[in-house]
Amino acid sequence: MAKKFSRKKQGVKKSYLFEEILKVLAANPNKSLNYKQIAADLNITDHSQRLLINAILDELKANDAVSEPERGKFKIKTIEKHVSGIVDMTSSGTAYVVSEETEHDTFIPQRKTLNALHGDLVKVRLIPRRSGKQEGEIIEILERAKTEFVGTIQVSPRFAFLVPSNNRIHVDIYIPLEKLNGAKDGQKAIARIVEWGKNSVNPIGEIIEVLGNVGENNTEMHAILAEYGLPYHFPKDVEKAADLIPIQITEQEIAKRKDFRGITTFTIDPVDAKDFDDALSIQKLDNGNWQIGVHIADVSHYVKPGSMIDKEGFSRATSVYLVDRVVPMLPEILSNNVCSLRPNEEKLCFSAVFEMTDNAEVVDEWFGRTIILSDRRFTYEEAQQTIETGEGEFKDEILTLNRLAKILRANRFKKGSIAFDKMEVKFHLDEAGNPTGVFFKIAKDSNQLIEDFMLLANRKVAEFVGKRSAERKKEKENQRAFVYRVHDKPNPDKLEEFAQFVSKFGYKLNTKNEKAVADSMNNLLKEVNQKKESGMIEMLAIRTMAKAIYTTKNIGHYGLGFEYYTHFTSPIRRYPDVMVHRLLQHYLDGGKSPDIEKLEEQCKHSSDMEKLAAEAERASIKYKQVQFLQDKIGEEFDGIISGVTEWGIFVELNENHCEGMVRLRDLHDDNYYFDEDNYCLRGKKYGKVLTLGDQVRISVKRADLVKKQLDFALVELGEKQERNVKQHSDRKNNFKDKMKGKDRPSQETKDQSTNNAKEEPSKKSNGNTFFDEWGFEV
């Protein structure tokens, strides 16, 4: 029976009345009803409301939601449209469902989300709306994205709850006291949902692991890993299997390999690295050319397909790099011992060996298994000192490699590679893992030396398989399935928006064609280097790019300007590299192409896990940023506006690159609204403007470790905003002078109240939380 309206509810909202009319019609699917009958069913007697029902019926007919079989009588169309998609939940409990079956995301009001959670695969009944925007109702949960959640325990005398850390999980999990598993009030834990009745507000769960006390470093890092479904320890049987791997290199194995033990070889890695998965060898050939060997740890020799270790490695797909630790893809005995190319130890490698001229032209190449003996382990700082001073061990070899690398780099940029050299923020940590300071890592020649030879090896391996596969296609033979690292062309609309944005700072970006974009982007990045707005422009430039992924479908790598590219050089920390090693050896042995569909599934899993690992890394950085500023409440810092949204501005501090938000509701010096077209907040009353790239001064207002959020308060306006205010004031005064003695013109009122702007992220927000990162590893 339809819901009845009391007389107090005669002035109901049109949107609510719209839904009630549909319910009345749906309850009478075989009848045609006029507006009077519907009004009677809803107990509406007010004349204006009855007329509104008639108008809504006409709108429903126009939107094809109802039919009019006879004049003035309406009948609901019984054909319902259903789609399936992924839930994108907001912190308020409303959601969007992202589906390949609809052009736009479907909005789901909170009361129609059923008991869906963020990331779930659901079935949605589409509901037409007057505005034409798609709305729906979740009618079935097809597949849960996850059933285990990280949160904080709240214990009461008769029951307990786990309050999820993720603000997109909008319900607390009810925990019976006998299912607490030793968890105490206020501790962080992981709960598993075991039951959720259709009419129950809260799911019922059990604690499966207690992480520890809130605020302790290990607790928080483990909580971040668990939040993203990433493991932080290996199963005991996997570690036992790793301990049983034979590590002795036999003479029979050496006989199968090319021997590089007598050739100068060394590694160059970060000072705190333990997993050395690449080494370089160099020797002068009799013809005057150089033989450069790129030697990569032969992980696939030790990790056999289908083994327990292989399954665990594939599941993880990547090592995870948090602020204070590395969670390895492979057990430590492999990653830091057996496979690590440590100095003065014989190691098995899979190598890409190149004969190069003095101008870095590759005239010959060889791929295969080798044995090496590294002569020296260099840190990047040690190698850089040799490059800068011309002194030190193996100085001739390092200087030659650096000279060849610079030529390779210059040639790469000529062919369209883009130079994204983003500064890396690092923390000094005390013994307890607390941040005591911030420092910045900038790529220097020693870093780029390694990068360019790794890029060369990755490209040449991909060409070796990919070009021959293309030739086989022309000859109508079976193509060779392979794992490529691809990077699609940037979205033209995003590029154009970025070009318009940088033009406001006096910079130009040529978007005429692909080559023009690459050249223009490189010139822009050089031009902004060392300027105050450089970090923000570099960040936004990266965000105009697509995300690099793994796939069997080669489309090239736009950012690098390569027609063929793969990942071959880091099998200790990336599973796709292990796949590439196996495939390369398989084809070197004359093998046929494997199942491409299975390979594509493995590629997708690897891309998905890479994304999760990157999100976990960013979460750990954000946590340390909040922790670093926790004892600096009230202190003032200079910063730059790095993001503008409808609910406030993001500010990145110049001194330490920590980023926080100045919320719209905390801006009291003007009545601001979000001017999306110009990336700014604009004051209605005084004309104050806060836009991307503006210099501002803030004070630290709040540091919330639980939410990993920093809130700032604006202290003063920079010169640019003061100038904008003055110009607005001058225009206003001139206008007043002109209007003296005349009737004041009427002004249109704007229907949005921005000081009460919603907290939810806009789908079109320019805030830096809502862009995909672009990047590649070498």
PDB file of C-alpha atoms in Angstrom, residues 508-699:
ATOM      1  CA  LYS A 508      52.716  27.638 -23.674  1.00  0.00           C
ATOM      2  CA  LEU A 509      51.999  24.020 -24.567  1.00  0.00           C
ATOM      3  CA  ASN A 510      51.744  22.974 -28.209  1.00  0.00           C
ATOM      4  CA  THR A 511      49.060  20.280 -28.552  1.00  0.00           C
ATOM      5  CA  LYS A 512      49.154  20.102 -32.359  1.00  0.00           C
ATOM      6  CA  ASN A 513      50.466  16.518 -32.589  1.00  0.00           C
ATOM      7  CA  GLU A 514      52.208  13.841 -30.505  1.00  0.00           C
ATOM      8  CA  LYS A 515      55.754  14.978 -31.286  1.00  0.00           C
ATOM      9  CA  ALA A 516      54.837  18.621 -30.685  1.00  0.00           C
ATOM     10  CA  VAL A 517      53.295  17.731 -27.314  1.00  0.00           C
ATOM     11  CA  ALA A 518      56.416  15.832 -26.202  1.00  0.00           C
ATOM     12  CA  ASP A 519      58.824  18.598 -27.294  1.00  0.00           C
ATOM     13  CA  SER A 520      56.618  21.316 -25.853  1.00  0.00           C
ATOM     14  CA  MET A 521      56.148  19.418 -22.575  1.00  0.00           C
ATOM     15  CA  ASN A 522      59.924  18.997 -22.164  1.00  0.00           C
ATOM     16  CA  ASN A 523      60.475  22.713 -22.838  1.00  0.00           C
ATOM     17  CA  LEU A 524      57.772  23.572 -20.297  1.00  0.00           C
ATOM     18  CA  LEU A 525      59.322  21.344 -17.617  1.00  0.00           C
ATOM     19  CA  LYS A 526      62.723  22.953 -18.227  1.00  0.00           C
ATOM     20  CA  GLU A 527      61.202  26.427 -18.099  1.00  0.00           C
ATOM     21  CA  VAL A 528      59.419  25.910 -14.770  1.00  0.00           C
ATOM     22  CA  ASN A 529      62.379  24.144 -13.140  1.00  0.00           C
ATOM     23  CA  GLN A 530      63.390  25.736  -9.820  1.00  0.00           C
ATOM     24  CA  LYS A 531      60.393  28.100  -9.913  1.00  0.00           C
ATOM     25  CA  LYS A 532      57.823  28.222  -7.119  1.00  0.00           C
ATOM     26  CA  GLU A 533      55.093  26.717  -9.261  1.00  0.00           C
ATOM     27  CA  SER A 534      57.337  23.933 -10.650  1.00  0.00           C
ATOM     28  CA  GLY A 535      56.165  21.153  -8.308  1.00  0.00           C
ATOM     29  CA  MET A 536      52.505  21.843  -8.962  1.00  0.00           C
ATOM     30  CA  ILE A 537      52.893  22.116 -12.760  1.00  0.00           C
ATOM     31  CA  GLU A 538      55.009  18.950 -12.907  1.00  0.00           C
ATOM     32  CA  MET A 539      52.381  17.115 -10.845  1.00  0.00           C
ATOM     33  CA  LEU A 540      49.522  18.301 -13.067  1.00  0.00           C
ATOM     34  CA  ALA A 541      51.549  17.467 -16.198  1.00  0.00           C
ATOM     35  CA  ILE A 542      51.917  13.887 -14.969  1.00  0.00           C
ATOM     36  CA  ARG A 543      48.194  13.754 -14.313  1.00  0.00           C
ATOM     37  CA  THR A 544      47.340  14.628 -17.894  1.00  0.00           C
ATOM     38  CA  MET A 545      48.946  11.339 -18.846  1.00  0.00           C
ATOM     39  CA  ALA A 546      47.361   7.899 -18.981  1.00  0.00           C
ATOM     40  CA  LYS A 547      48.396   5.212 -16.496  1.00  0.00           C
ATOM     41  CA  ALA A 548      51.046   2.760 -17.670  1.00  0.00           C
ATOM     42  CA  ILE A 549      49.870  -0.868 -17.452  1.00  0.00           C
ATOM     43  CA  TYR A 550      50.899  -4.419 -18.306  1.00  0.00           C
ATOM     44  CA  THR A 551      49.202  -6.129 -21.249  1.00  0.00           C
ATOM     45  CA  THR A 552      49.769  -8.542 -24.119  1.00  0.00           C
ATOM     46  CA  LYS A 553      48.376  -5.918 -26.532  1.00  0.00           C
ATOM     47  CA  ASN A 554      51.234  -3.664 -27.559  1.00  0.00           C
ATOM     48  CA  ILE A 555      50.415  -0.023 -28.258  1.00  0.00           C
ATOM     49  CA  GLY A 556      53.847   1.368 -27.408  1.00  0.00           C
ATOM     50  CA  HIS A 557      54.926   3.593 -24.536  1.00  0.00           C
ATOM     51  CA  TYR A 558      53.970   7.215 -25.169  1.00  0.00           C
ATOM     52  CA  GLY A 559      55.855   8.743 -22.233  1.00  0.00           C
ATOM     53  CA  LEU A 560      59.127   7.116 -23.249  1.00  0.00           C
ATOM     54  CA  GLY A 561      58.565   7.449 -26.973  1.00  0.00           C
ATOM     55  CA  PHE A 562      59.174   3.695 -27.515  1.00  0.00           C
ATOM     56  CA  GLU A 563      57.323   1.524 -30.013  1.00  0.00           C
ATOM     57  CA  TYR A 564      58.135  -1.562 -27.924  1.00  0.00           C
ATOM     58  CA  TYR A 565      58.729  -1.648 -24.186  1.00  0.00           C
ATOM     59  CA  THR A 566      58.593  -4.210 -21.379  1.00  0.00           C
ATOM     60  CA  HIS A 567      59.859  -4.750 -17.832  1.00  0.00           C
ATOM     61  CA  PHE A 568      62.856  -7.087 -17.733  1.00  0.00           C
ATOM     62  CA  THR A 569      65.189  -5.510 -15.194  1.00  0.00           C
ATOM     63  CA  SER A 570      63.573  -5.995 -11.737  1.00  0.00           C
ATOM     64  CA  PRO A 571      62.348  -9.573 -11.237  1.00  0.00           C
ATOM     65  CA  ILE A 572      63.121  -9.504  -7.498  1.00  0.00           C
ATOM     66  CA  ARG A 573      60.426  -6.865  -6.939  1.00  0.00           C
ATOM     67  CA  ARG A 574      58.060  -7.183  -9.963  1.00  0.00           C
ATOM     68  CA  TYR A 575      56.338 -10.369 -11.076  1.00  0.00           C
ATOM     69  CA  PRO A 576      55.840  -9.223 -14.718  1.00  0.00           C
ATOM     70  CA  ASP A 577      59.654  -9.224 -15.045  1.00  0.00           C
ATOM     71  CA  VAL A 578      59.677 -12.887 -13.975  1.00  0.00           C
ATOM     72  CA  MET A 579      57.049 -13.576 -16.657  1.00  0.00           C
ATOM     73  CA  VAL A 580      59.204 -11.759 -19.236  1.00  0.00           C
ATOM     74  CA  HIS A 581      62.303 -13.804 -18.292  1.00  0.00           C
ATOM     75  CA  ARG A 582      60.394 -17.055 -18.729  1.00  0.00           C
ATOM     76  CA  LEU A 583      58.875 -16.008 -22.039  1.00  0.00           C
ATOM     77  CA  LEU A 584      62.186 -14.746 -23.404  1.00  0.00           C
ATOM     78  CA  GLN A 585      63.991 -18.002 -22.549  1.00  0.00           C
ATOM     79  CA  HIS A 586      61.044 -19.969 -23.968  1.00  0.00           C
ATOM     80  CA  TYR A 587      61.356 -18.166 -27.306  1.00  0.00           C
ATOM     81  CA  LEU A 588      65.169 -18.387 -27.301  1.00  0.00           C
ATOM     82  CA  ASP A 589      64.672 -22.159 -26.985  1.00  0.00           C
ATOM     83  CA  GLY A 590      62.343 -22.136 -30.000  1.00  0.00           C
ATOM     84  CA  GLY A 591      59.123 -22.569 -28.017  1.00  0.00           C
ATOM     85  CA  LYS A 592      55.626 -21.806 -29.270  1.00  0.00           C
ATOM     86  CA  SER A 593      53.380 -19.019 -28.004  1.00  0.00           C
ATOM     87  CA  PRO A 594      51.579 -19.811 -24.730  1.00  0.00           C
ATOM     88  CA  ASP A 595      47.907 -19.145 -23.917  1.00  0.00           C
ATOM     89  CA  ILE A 596      47.495 -15.412 -24.492  1.00  0.00           C
ATOM     90  CA  GLU A 597      44.246 -15.157 -22.486  1.00  0.00           C
ATOM     91  CA  LYS A 598      45.882 -16.556 -19.350  1.00  0.00           C
ATOM     92  CA  LEU A 599      48.832 -14.218 -19.885  1.00  0.00           C
ATOM     93  CA  GLU A 600      46.476 -11.233 -20.182  1.00  0.00           C
ATOM     94  CA  GLU A 601      44.773 -12.174 -16.905  1.00  0.00           C
ATOM     95  CA  GLN A 602      48.180 -12.254 -15.208  1.00  0.00           C
ATOM     96  CA  CYS A 603      48.980  -8.829 -16.698  1.00  0.00           C
ATOM     97  CA  LYS A 604      45.744  -7.341 -15.371  1.00  0.00           C
ATOM     98  CA  HIS A 605      46.375  -8.772 -11.900  1.00  0.00           C
ATOM     99  CA  SER A 606      49.896  -7.309 -11.926  1.00  0.00           C
ATOM    100  CA  SER A 607      48.595  -3.869 -12.947  1.00  0.00           C
ATOM    101  CA  ASP A 608      45.923  -3.990 -10.235  1.00  0.00           C
ATOM    102  CA  MET A 609      48.429  -4.967  -7.542  1.00  0.00           C
ATOM    103  CA  GLU A 610      50.844  -2.260  -8.692  1.00  0.00           C
ATOM    104  CA  LYS A 611      48.074   0.303  -8.228  1.00  0.00           C
ATOM    105  CA  LEU A 612      47.268  -0.967  -4.728  1.00  0.00           C
ATOM    106  CA  ALA A 613      50.948  -0.881  -3.754  1.00  0.00           C
ATOM    107  CA  ALA A 614      51.243   2.716  -4.986  1.00  0.00           C
ATOM    108  CA  GLU A 615      48.147   3.724  -2.994  1.00  0.00           C
ATOM    109  CA  ALA A 616      49.546   2.075   0.144  1.00  0.00           C
ATOM    110  CA  GLU A 617      52.854   3.886  -0.346  1.00  0.00           C
ATOM    111  CA  ARG A 618      51.046   7.234  -0.665  1.00  0.00           C
ATOM    112  CA  ALA A 619      48.988   6.437   2.444  1.00  0.00           C
ATOM    113  CA  SER A 620      52.174   5.773   4.440  1.00  0.00           C
ATOM    114  CA  ILE A 621      53.688   9.048   3.218  1.00  0.00           C
ATOM    115  CA  LYS A 622      50.524  10.919   4.155  1.00  0.00           C
ATOM    116  CA  TYR A 623      50.545   9.328   7.602  1.00  0.00           C
ATOM    117  CA  LYS A 624      54.138  10.444   8.189  1.00  0.00           C
ATOM    118  CA  GLN A 625      53.323  13.947   6.950  1.00  0.00           C
ATOM    119  CA  VAL A 626      50.498  14.208   9.486  1.00  0.00           C
ATOM    120  CA  GLN A 627      52.706  12.725  12.188  1.00  0.00           C
ATOM    121  CA  PHE A 628      55.509  15.168  11.330  1.00  0.00           C
ATOM    122  CA  LEU A 629      53.212  18.192  11.750  1.00  0.00           C
ATOM    123  CA  GLN A 630      51.342  16.837  14.786  1.00  0.00           C
ATOM    124  CA  ASP A 631      53.493  18.794  17.241  1.00  0.00           C
ATOM    125  CA  LYS A 632      53.458  21.936  15.071  1.00  0.00           C
ATOM    126  CA  ILE A 633      49.820  22.984  15.609  1.00  0.00           C
ATOM    127  CA  GLY A 634      49.597  26.778  15.351  1.00  0.00           C
ATOM    128  CA  GLU A 635      52.942  27.147  13.563  1.00  0.00           C
ATOM    129  CA  GLU A 636      52.977  29.095  10.296  1.00  0.00           C
ATOM    130  CA  PHE A 637      54.394  27.993   6.939  1.00  0.00           C
ATOM    131  CA  ASP A 638      54.564  29.344   3.395  1.00  0.00           C
ATOM    132  CA  GLY A 639      52.978  27.184   0.732  1.00  0.00           C
ATOM    133  CA  ILE A 640      51.464  26.983  -2.706  1.00  0.00           C
ATOM    134  CA  ILE A 641      47.864  26.158  -3.620  1.00  0.00           C
ATOM    135  CA  SER A 642      48.170  22.697  -5.188  1.00  0.00           C
ATOM    136  CA  GLY A 643      44.495  21.868  -5.631  1.00  0.00           C
ATOM    137  CA  VAL A 644      41.152  23.649  -5.762  1.00  0.00           C
ATOM    138  CA  THR A 645      37.825  21.942  -5.133  1.00  0.00           C
ATOM    139  CA  GLU A 646      34.268  22.906  -4.305  1.00  0.00           C
ATOM    140  CA  TRP A 647      34.920  22.234  -0.627  1.00  0.00           C
ATOM    141  CA  GLY A 648      38.247  24.037  -0.192  1.00  0.00           C
ATOM    142  CA  ILE A 649      41.855  24.399  -1.332  1.00  0.00           C
ATOM    143  CA  PHE A 650      44.848  22.090  -0.961  1.00  0.00           C
ATOM    144  CA  VAL A 651      48.108  23.752   0.064  1.00  0.00           C
ATOM    145  CA  GLU A 652      51.551  22.161  -0.294  1.00  0.00           C
ATOM    146  CA  LEU A 653      54.124  23.587   2.104  1.00  0.00           C
ATOM    147  CA  ASN A 654      57.348  24.864   0.534  1.00  0.00           C
ATOM    148  CA  GLU A 655      59.558  23.770   3.416  1.00  0.00           C
ATOM    149  CA  ASN A 656      58.598  20.104   3.680  1.00  0.00           C
ATOM    150  CA  HIS A 657      56.086  19.396   0.856  1.00  0.00           C
ATOM    151  CA  CYS A 658      53.427  18.267   3.342  1.00  0.00           C
ATOM    152  CA  GLU A 659      49.959  18.883   1.930  1.00  0.00           C
ATOM    153  CA  GLY A 660      46.780  19.809   3.756  1.00  0.00           C
ATOM    154  CA  MET A 661      43.430  21.446   3.187  1.00  0.00           C
ATOM    155  CA  VAL A 662      41.989  24.847   3.970  1.00  0.00           C
ATOM    156  CA  ARG A 663      38.283  24.085   4.086  1.00  0.00           C
ATOM    157  CA  LEU A 664      35.748  26.426   2.529  1.00  0.00           C
ATOM    158  CA  ARG A 665      33.870  26.738   5.800  1.00  0.00           C
ATOM    159  CA  ASP A 666      37.071  28.051   7.445  1.00  0.00           C
ATOM    160  CA  LEU A 667      37.482  30.896   4.919  1.00  0.00           C
ATOM    161  CA  HIS A 668      35.769  33.827   6.637  1.00  0.00           C
ATOM    162  CA  ASP A 669      37.310  36.765   4.764  1.00  0.00           C
ATOM    163  CA  ASP A 670      34.896  36.457   1.817  1.00  0.00           C
ATOM    164  CA  ASN A 671      31.922  34.437   0.587  1.00  0.00           C
ATOM    165  CA  TYR A 672      33.704  32.049  -1.786  1.00  0.00           C
ATOM    166  CA  TYR A 673      32.344  29.853  -4.560  1.00  0.00           C
ATOM    167  CA  PHE A 674      34.142  27.299  -6.735  1.00  0.00           C
ATOM    168  CA  ASP A 675      34.951  28.639 -10.220  1.00  0.00           C
ATOM    169  CA  GLU A 676      35.713  25.319 -11.897  1.00  0.00           C
ATOM    170  CA  ASP A 677      36.594  26.780 -15.312  1.00  0.00           C
ATOM    171  CA  ASN A 678      39.373  28.926 -13.844  1.00  0.00           C
ATOM    172  CA  TYR A 679      40.649  26.487 -11.156  1.00  0.00           C
ATOM    173  CA  CYS A 680      39.939  28.910  -8.335  1.00  0.00           C
ATOM    174  CA  LEU A 681      37.742  29.934  -5.434  1.00  0.00           C
ATOM    175  CA  ARG A 682      36.259  33.353  -6.084  1.00  0.00           C
ATOM    176  CA  GLY A 683      34.891  35.709  -3.447  1.00  0.00           C
ATOM    177  CA  LYS A 684      31.418  37.100  -4.106  1.00  0.00           C
ATOM    178  CA  LYS A 685      31.680  40.060  -1.764  1.00  0.00           C
ATOM    179  CA  TYR A 686      35.222  41.396  -2.098  1.00  0.00           C
ATOM    180  CA  GLY A 687      36.410  39.618  -5.245  1.00  0.00           C
ATOM    181  CA  LYS A 688      39.181  37.695  -3.525  1.00  0.00           C
ATOM    182  CA  VAL A 689      40.590  34.896  -5.666  1.00  0.00           C
ATOM    183  CA  LEU A 690      42.408  31.751  -4.553  1.00  0.00           C
ATOM    184  CA  THR A 691      43.755  29.827  -7.524  1.00  0.00           C
ATOM    185  CA  LEU A 692      46.138  26.986  -8.331  1.00  0.00           C
ATOM    186  CA  GLY A 693      49.757  28.062  -7.956  1.00  0.00           C
ATOM    187  CA  ASP A 694      49.091  31.008  -5.638  1.00  0.00           C
ATOM    188  CA  GLN A 695      51.550  31.567  -2.803  1.00  0.00           C
ATOM    189  CA  VAL A 696      49.834  31.617   0.590  1.00  0.00           C
ATOM    190  CA  ARG A 697      50.773  31.529   4.250  1.00  0.00           C
ATOM    191  CA  ILE A 698      48.993  29.067   6.519  1.00  0.00           C
ATOM    192  CA  SER A 699      48.963  27.887  10.089  1.00  0.00           C
TER     193      SER A 699
END
